[in-house]
Short mmCIF file of C-alpha atoms in Angstrom, two decimals:
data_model
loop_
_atom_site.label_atom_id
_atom_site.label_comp_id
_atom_site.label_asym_id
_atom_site.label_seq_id
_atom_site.Cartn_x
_atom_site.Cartn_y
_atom_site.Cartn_z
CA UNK A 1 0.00 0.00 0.00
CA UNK A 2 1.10 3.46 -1.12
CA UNK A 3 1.73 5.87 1.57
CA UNK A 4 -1.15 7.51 0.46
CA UNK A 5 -3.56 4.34 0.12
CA UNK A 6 -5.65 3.81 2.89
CA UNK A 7 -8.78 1.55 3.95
CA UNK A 8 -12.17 1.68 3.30
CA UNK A 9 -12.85 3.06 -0.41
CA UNK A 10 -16.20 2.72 -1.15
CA UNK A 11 -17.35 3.67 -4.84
CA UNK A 12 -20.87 5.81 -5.81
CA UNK A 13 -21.53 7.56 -8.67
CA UNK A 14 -20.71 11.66 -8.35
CA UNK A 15 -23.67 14.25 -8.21
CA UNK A 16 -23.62 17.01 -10.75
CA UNK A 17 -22.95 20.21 -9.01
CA UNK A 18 -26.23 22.63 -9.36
CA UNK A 19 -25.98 26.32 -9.37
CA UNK A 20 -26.58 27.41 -6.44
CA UNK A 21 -26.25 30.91 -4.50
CA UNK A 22 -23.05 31.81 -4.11
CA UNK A 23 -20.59 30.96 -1.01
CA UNK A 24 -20.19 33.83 1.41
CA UNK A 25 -16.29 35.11 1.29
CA UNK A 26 -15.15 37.55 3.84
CA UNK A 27 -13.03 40.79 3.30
CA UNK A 28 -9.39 39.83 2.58
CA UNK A 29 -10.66 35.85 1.75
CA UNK A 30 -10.02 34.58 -1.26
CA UNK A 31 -11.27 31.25 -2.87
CA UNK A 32 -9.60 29.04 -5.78
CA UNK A 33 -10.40 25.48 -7.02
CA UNK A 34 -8.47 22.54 -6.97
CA UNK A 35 -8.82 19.95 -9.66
CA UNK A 36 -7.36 16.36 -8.92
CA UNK A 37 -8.57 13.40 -10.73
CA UNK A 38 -12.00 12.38 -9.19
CA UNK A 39 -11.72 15.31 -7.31
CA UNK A 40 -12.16 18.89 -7.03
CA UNK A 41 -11.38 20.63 -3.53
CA UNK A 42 -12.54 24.55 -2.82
CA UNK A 43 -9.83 26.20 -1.08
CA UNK A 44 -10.23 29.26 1.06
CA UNK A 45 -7.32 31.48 1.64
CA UNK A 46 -6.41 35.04 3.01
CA UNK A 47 -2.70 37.21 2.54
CA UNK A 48 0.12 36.19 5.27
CA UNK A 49 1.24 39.25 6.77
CA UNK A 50 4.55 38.39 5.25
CA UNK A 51 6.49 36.74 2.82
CA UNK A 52 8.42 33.23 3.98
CA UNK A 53 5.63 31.74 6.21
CA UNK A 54 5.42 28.29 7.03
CA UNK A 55 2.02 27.29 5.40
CA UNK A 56 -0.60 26.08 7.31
CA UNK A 57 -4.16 23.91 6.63
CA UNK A 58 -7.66 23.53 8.37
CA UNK A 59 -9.80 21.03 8.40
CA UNK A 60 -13.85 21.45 8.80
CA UNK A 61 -15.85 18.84 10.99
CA UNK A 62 -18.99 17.30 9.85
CA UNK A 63 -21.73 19.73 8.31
CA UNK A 64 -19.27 22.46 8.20
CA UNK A 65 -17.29 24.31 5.51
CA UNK A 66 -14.17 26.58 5.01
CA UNK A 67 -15.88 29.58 6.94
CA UNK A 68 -15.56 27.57 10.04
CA UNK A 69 -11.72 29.22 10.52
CA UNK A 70 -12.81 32.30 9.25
CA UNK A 71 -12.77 34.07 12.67
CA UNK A 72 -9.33 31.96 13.51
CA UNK A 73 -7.20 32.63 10.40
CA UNK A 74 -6.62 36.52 10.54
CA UNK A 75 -5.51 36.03 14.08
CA UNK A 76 -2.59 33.89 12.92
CA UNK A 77 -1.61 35.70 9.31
CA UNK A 78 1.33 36.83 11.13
CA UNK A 79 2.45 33.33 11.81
CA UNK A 80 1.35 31.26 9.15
CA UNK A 81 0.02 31.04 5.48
CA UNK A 82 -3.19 29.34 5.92
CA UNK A 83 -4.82 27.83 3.92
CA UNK A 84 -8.63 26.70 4.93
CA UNK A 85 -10.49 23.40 2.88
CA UNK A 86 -13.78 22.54 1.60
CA UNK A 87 -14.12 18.67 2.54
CA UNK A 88 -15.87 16.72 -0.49
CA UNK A 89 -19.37 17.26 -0.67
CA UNK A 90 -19.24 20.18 2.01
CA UNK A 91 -19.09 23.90 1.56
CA UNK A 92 -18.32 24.88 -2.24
CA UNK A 93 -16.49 21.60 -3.11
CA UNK A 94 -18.94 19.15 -4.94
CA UNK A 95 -18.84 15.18 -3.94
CA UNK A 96 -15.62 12.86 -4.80
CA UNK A 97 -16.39 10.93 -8.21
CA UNK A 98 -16.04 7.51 -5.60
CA UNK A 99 -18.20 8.60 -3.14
CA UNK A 100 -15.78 8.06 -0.79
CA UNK A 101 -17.11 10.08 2.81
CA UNK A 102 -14.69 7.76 4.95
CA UNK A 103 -12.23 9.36 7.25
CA UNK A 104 -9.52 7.50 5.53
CA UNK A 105 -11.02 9.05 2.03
CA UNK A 106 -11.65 12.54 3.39
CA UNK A 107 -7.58 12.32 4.42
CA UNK A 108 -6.34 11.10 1.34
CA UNK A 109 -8.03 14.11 -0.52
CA UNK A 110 -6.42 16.31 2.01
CA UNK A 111 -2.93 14.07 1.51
CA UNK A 112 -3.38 14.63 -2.44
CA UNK A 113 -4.42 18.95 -1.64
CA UNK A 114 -1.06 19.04 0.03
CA UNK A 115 0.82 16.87 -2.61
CA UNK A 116 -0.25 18.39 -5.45
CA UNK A 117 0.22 22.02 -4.16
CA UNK A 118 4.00 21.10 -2.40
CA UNK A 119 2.83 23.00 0.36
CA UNK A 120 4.01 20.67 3.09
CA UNK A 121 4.83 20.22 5.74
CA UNK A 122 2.09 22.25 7.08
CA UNK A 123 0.84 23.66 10.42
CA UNK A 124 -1.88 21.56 10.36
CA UNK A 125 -5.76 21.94 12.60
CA UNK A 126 -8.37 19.31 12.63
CA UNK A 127 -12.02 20.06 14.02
CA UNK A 128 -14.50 17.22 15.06
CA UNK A 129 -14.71 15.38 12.24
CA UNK A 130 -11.53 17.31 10.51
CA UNK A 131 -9.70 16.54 13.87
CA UNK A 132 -10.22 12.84 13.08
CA UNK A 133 -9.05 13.68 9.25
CA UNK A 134 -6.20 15.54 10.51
CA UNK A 135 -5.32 12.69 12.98
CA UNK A 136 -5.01 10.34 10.19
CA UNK A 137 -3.03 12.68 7.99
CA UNK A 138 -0.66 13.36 10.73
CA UNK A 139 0.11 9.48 11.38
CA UNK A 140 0.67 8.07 7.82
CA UNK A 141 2.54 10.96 6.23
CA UNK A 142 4.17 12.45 8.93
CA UNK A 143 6.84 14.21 6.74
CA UNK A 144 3.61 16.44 5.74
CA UNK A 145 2.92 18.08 8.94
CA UNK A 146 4.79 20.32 11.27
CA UNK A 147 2.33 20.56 13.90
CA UNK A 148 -1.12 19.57 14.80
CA UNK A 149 -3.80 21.36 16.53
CA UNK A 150 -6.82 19.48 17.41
CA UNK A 151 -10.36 21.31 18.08
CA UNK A 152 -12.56 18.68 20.04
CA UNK A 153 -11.23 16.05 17.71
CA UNK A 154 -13.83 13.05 16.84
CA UNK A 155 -11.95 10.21 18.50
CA UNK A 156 -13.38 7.13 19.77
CA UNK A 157 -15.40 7.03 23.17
CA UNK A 158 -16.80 4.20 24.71
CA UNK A 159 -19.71 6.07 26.51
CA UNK A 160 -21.01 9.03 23.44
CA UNK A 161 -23.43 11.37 25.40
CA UNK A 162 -26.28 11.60 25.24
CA UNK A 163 -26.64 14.49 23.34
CA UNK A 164 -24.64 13.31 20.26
CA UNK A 165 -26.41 10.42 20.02
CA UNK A 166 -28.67 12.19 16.95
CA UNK A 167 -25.32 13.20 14.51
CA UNK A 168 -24.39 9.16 15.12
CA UNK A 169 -27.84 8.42 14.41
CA UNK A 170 -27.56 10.19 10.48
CA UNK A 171 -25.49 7.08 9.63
CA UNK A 172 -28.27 4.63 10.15
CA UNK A 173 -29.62 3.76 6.63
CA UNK A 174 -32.81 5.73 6.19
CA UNK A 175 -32.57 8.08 9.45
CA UNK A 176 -31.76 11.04 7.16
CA UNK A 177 -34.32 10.96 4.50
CA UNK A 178 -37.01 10.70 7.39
CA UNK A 179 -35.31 13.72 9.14
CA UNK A 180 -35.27 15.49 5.80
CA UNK A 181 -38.73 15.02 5.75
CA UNK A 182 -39.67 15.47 9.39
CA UNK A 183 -38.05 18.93 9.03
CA UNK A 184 -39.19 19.89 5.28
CA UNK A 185 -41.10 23.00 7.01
CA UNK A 186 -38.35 24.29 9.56
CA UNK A 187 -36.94 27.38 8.70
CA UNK A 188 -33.31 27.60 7.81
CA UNK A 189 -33.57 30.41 10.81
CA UNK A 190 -34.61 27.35 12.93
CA UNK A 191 -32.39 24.76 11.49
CA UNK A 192 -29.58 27.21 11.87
CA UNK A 193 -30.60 27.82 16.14
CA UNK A 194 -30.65 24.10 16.90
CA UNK A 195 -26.92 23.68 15.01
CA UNK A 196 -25.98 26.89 17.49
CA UNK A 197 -27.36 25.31 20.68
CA UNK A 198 -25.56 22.14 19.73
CA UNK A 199 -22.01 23.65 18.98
CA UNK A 200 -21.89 26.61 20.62
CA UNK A 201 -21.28 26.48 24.72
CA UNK A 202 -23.27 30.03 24.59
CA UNK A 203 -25.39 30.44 21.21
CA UNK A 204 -26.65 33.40 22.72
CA UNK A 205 -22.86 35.39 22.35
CA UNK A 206 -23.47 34.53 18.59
CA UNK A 207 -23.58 38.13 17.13
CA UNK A 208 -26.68 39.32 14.69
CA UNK A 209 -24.34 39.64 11.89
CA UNK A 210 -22.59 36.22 12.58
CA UNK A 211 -25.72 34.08 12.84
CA UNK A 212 -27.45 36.06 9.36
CA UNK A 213 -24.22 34.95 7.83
CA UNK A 214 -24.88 31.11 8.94
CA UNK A 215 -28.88 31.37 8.08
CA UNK A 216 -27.19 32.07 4.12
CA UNK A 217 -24.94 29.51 4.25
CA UNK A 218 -27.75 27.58 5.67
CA UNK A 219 -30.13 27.95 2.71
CA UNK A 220 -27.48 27.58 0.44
CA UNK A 221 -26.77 24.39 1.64
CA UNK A 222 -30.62 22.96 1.45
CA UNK A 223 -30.28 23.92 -2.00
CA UNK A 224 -27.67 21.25 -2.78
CA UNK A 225 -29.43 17.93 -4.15
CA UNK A 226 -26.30 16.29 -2.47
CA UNK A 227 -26.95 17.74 1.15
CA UNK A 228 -27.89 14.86 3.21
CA UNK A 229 -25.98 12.44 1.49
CA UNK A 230 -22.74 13.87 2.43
CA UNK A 231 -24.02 14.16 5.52
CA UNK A 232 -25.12 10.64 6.13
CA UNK A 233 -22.30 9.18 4.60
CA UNK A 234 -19.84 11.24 6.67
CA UNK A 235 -21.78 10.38 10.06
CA UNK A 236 -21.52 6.89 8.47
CA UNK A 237 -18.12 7.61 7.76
CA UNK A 238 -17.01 8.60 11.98
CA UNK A 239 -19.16 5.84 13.21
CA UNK A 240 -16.90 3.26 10.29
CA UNK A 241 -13.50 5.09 12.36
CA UNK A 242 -14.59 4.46 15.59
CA UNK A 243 -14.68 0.48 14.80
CA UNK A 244 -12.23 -0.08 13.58
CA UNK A 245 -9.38 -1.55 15.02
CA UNK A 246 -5.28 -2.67 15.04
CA UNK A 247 -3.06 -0.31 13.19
CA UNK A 248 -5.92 1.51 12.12
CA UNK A 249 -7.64 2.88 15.01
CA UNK A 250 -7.71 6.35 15.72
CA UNK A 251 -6.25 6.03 18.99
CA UNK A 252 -3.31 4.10 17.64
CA UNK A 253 -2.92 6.47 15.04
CA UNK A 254 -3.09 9.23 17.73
CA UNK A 255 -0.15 7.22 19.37
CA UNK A 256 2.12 7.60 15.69
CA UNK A 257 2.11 11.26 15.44
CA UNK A 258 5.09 12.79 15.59
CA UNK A 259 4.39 16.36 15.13
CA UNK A 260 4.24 18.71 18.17
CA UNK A 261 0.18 18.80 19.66
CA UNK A 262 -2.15 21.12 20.64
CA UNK A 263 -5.43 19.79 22.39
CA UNK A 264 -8.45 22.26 22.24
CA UNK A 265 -11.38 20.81 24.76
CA UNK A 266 -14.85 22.68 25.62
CA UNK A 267 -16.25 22.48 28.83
CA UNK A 268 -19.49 22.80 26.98
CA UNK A 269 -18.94 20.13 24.05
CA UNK A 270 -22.27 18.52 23.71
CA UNK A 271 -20.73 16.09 20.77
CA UNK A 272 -17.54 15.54 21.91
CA UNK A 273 -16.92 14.90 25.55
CA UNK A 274 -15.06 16.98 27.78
CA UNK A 275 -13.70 13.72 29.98
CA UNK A 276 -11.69 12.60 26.85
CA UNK A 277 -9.17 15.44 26.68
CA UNK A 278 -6.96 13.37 29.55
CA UNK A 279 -7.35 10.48 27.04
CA UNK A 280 -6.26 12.43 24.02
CA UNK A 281 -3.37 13.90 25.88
CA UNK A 282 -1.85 10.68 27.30
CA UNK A 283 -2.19 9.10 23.55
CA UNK A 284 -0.57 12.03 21.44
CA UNK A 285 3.21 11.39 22.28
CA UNK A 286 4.14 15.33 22.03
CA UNK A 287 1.08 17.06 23.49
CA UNK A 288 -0.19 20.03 25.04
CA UNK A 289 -3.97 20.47 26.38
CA UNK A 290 -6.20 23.87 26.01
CA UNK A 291 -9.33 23.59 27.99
CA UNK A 292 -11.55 26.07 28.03
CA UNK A 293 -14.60 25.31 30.45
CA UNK A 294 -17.39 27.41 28.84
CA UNK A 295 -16.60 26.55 25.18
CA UNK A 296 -18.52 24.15 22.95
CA UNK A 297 -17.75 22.38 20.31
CA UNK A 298 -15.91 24.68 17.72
CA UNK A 299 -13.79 26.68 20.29
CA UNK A 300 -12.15 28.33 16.81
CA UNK A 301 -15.09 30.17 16.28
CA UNK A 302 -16.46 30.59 20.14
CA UNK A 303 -12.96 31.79 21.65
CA UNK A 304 -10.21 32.74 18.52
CA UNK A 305 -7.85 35.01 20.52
CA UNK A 306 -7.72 32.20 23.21
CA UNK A 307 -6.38 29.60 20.68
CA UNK A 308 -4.83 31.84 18.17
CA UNK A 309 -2.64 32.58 21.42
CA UNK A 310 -2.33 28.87 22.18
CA UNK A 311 -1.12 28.01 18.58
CA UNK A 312 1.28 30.89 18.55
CA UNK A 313 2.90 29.44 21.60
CA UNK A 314 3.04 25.67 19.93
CA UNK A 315 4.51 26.94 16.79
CA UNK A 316 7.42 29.00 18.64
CA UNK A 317 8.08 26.00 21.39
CA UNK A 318 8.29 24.00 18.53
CA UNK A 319 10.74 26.03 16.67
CA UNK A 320 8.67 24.86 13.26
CA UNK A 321 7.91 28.10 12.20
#
């Protein structure tokens, strides 16, 4: 097996991309497309404040897009050239021609993003379901990342509260076309609260501005014919990870990485449970924990100064900048 050859390809025919409204893009963003074969990846970028950077890439969790690390990635211009990705089938990238929503697929795509543009070894950031991506990438092609930060990562756990129990529940065969129809009438205003209260420790610090921005990128989601079939195969995709076992199991992945490790835990995290950031930080070899007790699940967006400041201090310790 190639070093960029991992388990569990599955094959489905691509959807035709629609035209849809546009993706939001914010002021000093810009976006470019990627074209690999089978693939095409939407990449969201802004300026480094300088020239000579050490280039950096972040990974979306499940449901989410690029705009995720919008709030994060101006913070750290001045240490790194990020770059931000569209996962297949989320945000503006359409779905892979295999239909490939594994973690091990959604990692190789990111593994041929940072091939094909020579841009590693990268500062790279995983969250929820990217943290799981990023895990991956970080274990079998170690030479392509300088350091890893890790927002509420999707690892295993044994006990999955309560509360998550509905995201796991999308990968059940049928559970999202009768949700899609259950919720035909909601509002994308409504659809858009519940994913706050879910991922956000305090949906009510959301700004007005911030949360009309989401309600967009809501209905321009709904309008993809592909929506829920990302979705569920992605769900379908963390529950397949958390199986599996030997050399392939996250947590013995986790144990491979090499690259220097920041841990970023919410207090709050209704999806992924606060009690595992002792876990993660025994099992990453070269770690360092963040936890912030009122966050939720995307800390990048909740708290960005707080880990901005955290990754700063990572990349300098490291001396990987």
């Amino acid at each position: 097996m190639s070093s960029t050859e991992l388990p569990g390809t599955s094959l489905a025919a691509a959807t035709a991309v629609p035209r849809v409204s546009a993706v939001r893009v914010a002021e000093g963003e810009k976006l470019r497309s990627v074209t690999l074969p089978g693939l095409t990846l939407n990449v969201r970028s802004r300026p480094p404040a300088r020239t000579g950077l050490s280039p950096a890439l972040y990974v979306h969790g499940l449901g989410g897009s690029s705009q995720n690390w919008s709030a994060l990635m101006p913070l750290l211009a001045d240490a790194v050239d990020g770059e931000a990705v569209d996962l297949p089938g989320f945000g503006d990238s359409p779905p892979p021609d295999d239909g490939n929503y594994s973690v091990s697929g959604l990692a190789r795509a990111c593994i041929r993003l940072l091939d094909a543009g020579g841009r590693g070894p990268v500062h790279l950031f995983g969250n929820s379901l990217g943290g799981a991506v990023a895990t991956r990438v970080a274990a079998v092609r170690p030479d392509l990342v300088r350091t890893l930060t890790l927002v509420s990562p999707a690892l295993p756990e044994l006990r999955v509260q309560r509360t998550a129990v509905p995201t796991g529940l999308l990968a059940v065969p049928g559970i999202a076309s009768l949700f899609a129809r259950l919720s035909k009438d909601w509002t994308a205003e409504q659809r858009t609260r519940g994913v706050m209260a879910l991922c956000y420790g305090d949906p009510q610090a959301v700004t007005p501005e911030a949360f009309e921005h989401a309600v967009e990128e809501m209905k321009r989601r709904l309008e993809l014919p592909y929506f829920w079939d990302a979705m569920t195969r992605s769900a379908r995709g963390i529950v397949d990870a958390y199986t599996l076992g030997g050399q392939h199991s996250l947590w013995r992945q986790a144990e491979r990485v090499l690259a220097p490790t920041l841990l970023v835990y919410g207090g709050r995290d209704q999806l992924v449970s606060y009690r595992m950031a002792r876990r993660a930080a025994a099992a990453f070899r070269d770690s360092r924990l963040l936890t912030l007790p009122d966050a939720g699940h995307v800390a990048m967006m909740e708290y960005p100064e707080t880990v901005a400041n955290a990754v700063r201090e990572l990349i300098n310790d490291s001396g990987r900048s």
